[in-house]
Amino acid sequence: DAGVIQSPRHEVTEMGQEVTLRCKPISGHDYLFWYRQTMMRGLELLIYFNNNVPIDDSGMPEDRFSAKMPNASFSTLKIQPSEPRDSAVYFCASSPPRLNRNYGYTFGSGTRLTVV
Amino acid sequence: QQPVQSPQAVILREGEDAVINCSSSKALYSVHWYRQKHGEAPVFLMILLKGGEQKGHDKISASFNEKKQQSSLYLTASQLSYSGTYFCGTESSPGGATNKLIFGTGTLLAVQP
């Protein structure tokens, strides 16, 4: 298994531009999570999906952020328009069905976003 | 609210032991522990379910006291490879498992030769 795959690994963009981050979860994992990591705030949960359905988006900072999961193998996190304070590492993670309680999250390698 | 970890940072010599604590203000269903090396993604170490269980593999073990809403991670005879930032992730749900984790503030562990 290739693990959780995120793209791009690095993204540098100008303030005001649209940014799209992509994630492919592990096959068979029915939970998908988007986290943001900064020095000041640590690992923050933005949104998570179960079976492609958004369950909790209370962590999404504002309307500029949106996430979709059109099918079991793909999710996107979009920021429009981007601002310098959005600069962070964005992680996608997936986990197996709730019944399999001996396994935790598997994280992707992350996308380091810099907004200038 | 984010679980609080203590200490914030610890420096050890190889072979020494360390304890990292995680405390939540909410009732907990489960606690996860992860290790993150610099520039990498967090890696799952273990999960503890409510019931006060303890777990371990190799020289890393953990306990979970659901009444106190606390968990501790024990690293014995530390190795250089143990260096990194350790995070607890807590699952709080009065109604049962949600699979949603809130991560703690992190503990930076540095093991020196």
Coordinates of C-alpha atoms in Angstrom, one line a residue:
Chain A
D1 CA 0.0 0.0 0.0
A2 CA 1.4 3.4 -0.9
G3 CA -0.1 5.1 2.2
V4 CA -1.9 8.4 2.2
I5 CA -0.8 10.5 -0.8
Q6 CA -0.9 14.2 -0.7
S7 CA -0.1 16.7 -3.4
P8 CA 1.6 19.1 -3.9
R9 CA 4.4 18.7 -1.3
H10 CA 5.1 22.4 -1.4
E11 CA 3.0 25.3 -2.6
V12 CA 4.0 28.9 -2.7
T13 CA 1.3 31.3 -3.8
E14 CA 0.5 35.0 -3.8
M15 CA -2.1 36.4 -1.5
G16 CA -5.5 36.4 -3.1
Q17 CA -4.9 33.3 -5.2
E18 CA -6.8 30.1 -5.0
V19 CA -5.0 27.1 -3.6
T20 CA -6.2 23.5 -3.9
L21 CA -4.6 20.7 -1.9
R22 CA -5.3 17.1 -2.8
C23 CA -5.4 13.8 -0.9
K24 CA -5.8 10.1 -1.7
P25 CA -6.6 8.0 1.4
I26 CA -5.6 4.4 1.9
S27 CA -8.0 2.0 0.2
G28 CA -10.5 0.6 2.6
H29 CA -10.2 3.5 5.1
D30 CA -13.6 5.1 5.4
Y31 CA -12.5 8.1 7.5
L32 CA -10.6 11.0 6.1
F33 CA -9.3 14.0 8.1
W34 CA -7.8 17.4 7.2
Y35 CA -5.5 18.9 9.8
R36 CA -3.4 22.1 9.8
Q37 CA -0.2 22.4 11.8
T38 CA 1.5 25.6 12.9
M39 CA 3.9 26.4 15.6
M40 CA 1.4 28.6 17.4
R41 CA -1.7 26.4 17.2
G42 CA -0.2 22.9 16.8
L43 CA -2.3 20.3 15.0
E44 CA -5.8 21.6 14.4
L45 CA -8.6 19.5 13.0
L46 CA -10.3 21.4 10.1
I47 CA -12.9 18.9 8.8
Y48 CA -13.5 15.1 8.6
F49 CA -15.4 12.8 6.4
N50 CA -17.0 9.4 6.9
N51 CA -17.9 7.4 3.8
N52 CA -17.4 10.6 1.7
V53 CA -19.8 12.6 3.8
P54 CA -18.6 15.6 5.8
I55 CA -19.3 14.9 9.5
D56 CA -17.8 17.8 11.3
D57 CA -16.5 21.0 9.7
S58 CA -16.5 23.1 12.8
G59 CA -12.7 23.6 12.6
M60 CA -12.8 25.2 9.2
P61 CA -11.5 28.7 10.0
E62 CA -13.8 30.7 7.7
D63 CA -15.7 30.7 4.5
R64 CA -12.6 31.0 2.5
F65 CA -11.9 27.3 3.2
S66 CA -13.9 24.5 1.6
A67 CA -13.4 20.7 1.4
K68 CA -14.9 18.0 -0.8
M69 CA -14.7 14.3 -1.1
P70 CA -16.4 13.3 -4.4
N71 CA -15.5 9.6 -4.0
A72 CA -13.7 7.2 -1.6
S73 CA -10.3 7.7 -3.1
F74 CA -10.0 11.5 -3.4
S75 CA -10.5 14.6 -1.4
T76 CA -9.6 18.3 -1.9
L77 CA -9.1 21.3 0.5
K78 CA -9.5 24.6 -1.2
I79 CA -8.6 28.1 0.0
Q80 CA -10.0 31.0 -1.9
P81 CA -8.7 33.7 -1.6
S82 CA -5.6 32.7 0.2
E83 CA -4.0 35.0 2.9
P84 CA -0.5 35.0 4.5
R85 CA -2.0 33.7 7.8
D86 CA -3.0 30.5 6.0
S87 CA 0.7 29.6 5.7
A88 CA 1.1 26.2 7.4
V89 CA 1.6 22.5 6.8
Y90 CA -1.7 20.8 5.9
F91 CA -2.0 17.1 6.6
C92 CA -4.5 14.6 5.3
A93 CA -5.0 11.5 7.4
S94 CA -7.2 8.4 7.0
S95 CA -8.3 5.7 9.3
P96 CA -10.0 2.3 9.1
P97 CA -13.7 1.7 10.0
R98 CA -14.5 2.3 13.6
L99 CA -14.8 -1.5 14.3
N100 CA -11.1 -1.9 13.8
R101 CA -10.1 -0.1 17.0
N102 CA -6.4 -1.3 17.1
Y103 CA -5.3 1.1 14.4
G104 CA -4.9 4.8 14.4
Y105 CA -4.6 7.4 11.8
T106 CA -2.2 7.2 8.9
F107 CA -1.0 10.6 7.9
G108 CA 0.1 11.8 4.5
S109 CA 3.4 13.6 4.0
G110 CA 1.7 17.0 4.2
T111 CA 1.6 20.0 2.0
R112 CA 3.7 23.0 3.1
L113 CA 1.8 26.1 2.0
T114 CA 3.4 29.5 1.9
V115 CA 1.3 32.5 1.0
V116 CA 3.3 35.6 0.3
Chain B
Q1 CA -10.3 22.5 24.0
Q2 CA -6.9 21.1 23.3
P3 CA -5.5 18.4 25.7
V4 CA -2.5 19.7 27.7
Q5 CA 0.7 17.8 27.6
S6 CA 3.6 17.9 30.1
P7 CA 6.4 18.5 30.0
Q8 CA 6.7 20.7 27.0
A9 CA 10.2 19.5 26.3
V10 CA 12.6 17.0 27.8
I11 CA 16.3 16.2 27.1
L12 CA 17.6 12.8 27.9
R13 CA 20.8 10.8 27.6
E14 CA 20.6 7.5 25.8
G15 CA 19.4 4.8 28.2
E16 CA 17.4 7.2 30.5
D17 CA 13.7 7.0 31.0
A18 CA 10.9 9.6 30.4
V19 CA 7.3 10.0 31.1
I20 CA 5.0 12.2 29.0
N21 CA 1.5 13.2 30.4
C22 CA -1.6 14.1 28.6
S23 CA -4.6 15.7 30.4
S24 CA -8.0 16.5 29.0
S25 CA -10.9 18.6 30.4
K26 CA -13.4 16.3 28.7
A27 CA -14.5 12.8 29.2
L28 CA -12.5 10.5 27.0
Y29 CA -13.4 7.5 24.9
S30 CA -9.9 6.7 23.7
V31 CA -6.4 8.1 23.6
H32 CA -3.9 7.8 20.8
W33 CA -0.2 8.5 20.9
Y34 CA 1.9 9.7 17.9
R35 CA 5.5 10.6 17.2
Q36 CA 6.5 13.2 14.7
K37 CA 10.1 13.7 13.6
H38 CA 11.2 17.1 12.2
G39 CA 9.8 17.7 8.7
E40 CA 7.8 14.5 8.7
A41 CA 4.3 13.4 9.3
P42 CA 3.1 12.1 12.7
V43 CA 3.3 8.3 13.0
F44 CA 0.9 6.2 15.0
L45 CA 2.3 4.5 18.1
M46 CA -0.6 3.1 20.0
I47 CA -4.3 3.5 21.0
L48 CA -5.8 3.0 24.4
L49 CA -9.5 2.5 24.9
K50 CA -11.5 3.4 27.9
G51 CA -11.4 0.8 30.6
G52 CA -8.1 1.8 32.1
E53 CA -6.0 -0.4 29.9
Q54 CA -2.2 -0.3 29.5
K55 CA -0.4 -1.1 26.4
G56 CA 3.2 -1.3 25.2
H57 CA 5.6 -2.5 22.6
D58 CA 9.3 -2.7 22.8
K59 CA 10.3 -0.2 25.5
I60 CA 7.4 2.2 24.9
S61 CA 4.2 1.8 26.9
A62 CA 1.2 3.9 27.9
S63 CA -1.6 4.0 30.5
F64 CA -5.1 5.5 30.4
N65 CA -7.0 6.6 33.4
E66 CA -10.4 7.5 32.2
K67 CA -11.7 8.8 35.6
K68 CA -8.9 11.3 35.7
Q69 CA -9.1 12.0 32.0
Q70 CA -5.4 11.4 31.7
S71 CA -2.9 9.3 29.8
S72 CA 0.8 8.8 30.2
L73 CA 3.4 7.6 27.8
Y74 CA 6.4 5.8 29.2
L75 CA 9.7 5.5 27.3
T76 CA 12.3 3.3 29.0
A77 CA 16.0 2.9 28.1
S78 CA 15.6 5.7 25.5
Q79 CA 17.4 5.4 22.2
L80 CA 18.5 8.1 19.7
S81 CA 15.6 7.0 17.5
Y82 CA 13.1 8.1 20.1
S83 CA 13.8 11.8 19.5
G84 CA 10.9 13.8 18.1
T85 CA 7.7 15.5 19.1
Y86 CA 5.1 13.3 20.8
F87 CA 1.4 14.1 20.6
C88 CA -1.5 12.6 22.3
G89 CA -4.8 12.5 20.4
T90 CA -8.0 12.3 22.4
E91 CA -11.4 11.1 21.3
S92 CA -14.2 12.6 23.5
S93 CA -17.7 11.4 23.0
P94 CA -20.3 10.9 25.6
G95 CA -22.3 8.9 23.1
G96 CA -19.5 6.5 22.0
A97 CA -16.7 6.5 19.5
T98 CA -16.6 9.2 16.8
N99 CA -13.1 8.6 15.5
K100 CA -12.5 12.3 15.8
L101 CA -9.1 13.2 17.4
I102 CA -8.1 16.4 19.1
F103 CA -4.3 16.6 19.4
G104 CA -2.5 17.8 22.5
T105 CA 0.1 20.6 22.7
G106 CA 3.0 18.3 22.0
T107 CA 6.2 17.3 23.9
L108 CA 9.6 17.7 22.3
L109 CA 11.9 14.8 23.3
A110 CA 15.6 15.0 22.5
V111 CA 17.8 12.0 23.2
Q112 CA 21.5 12.7 23.2
P113 CA 24.4 10.2 23.0

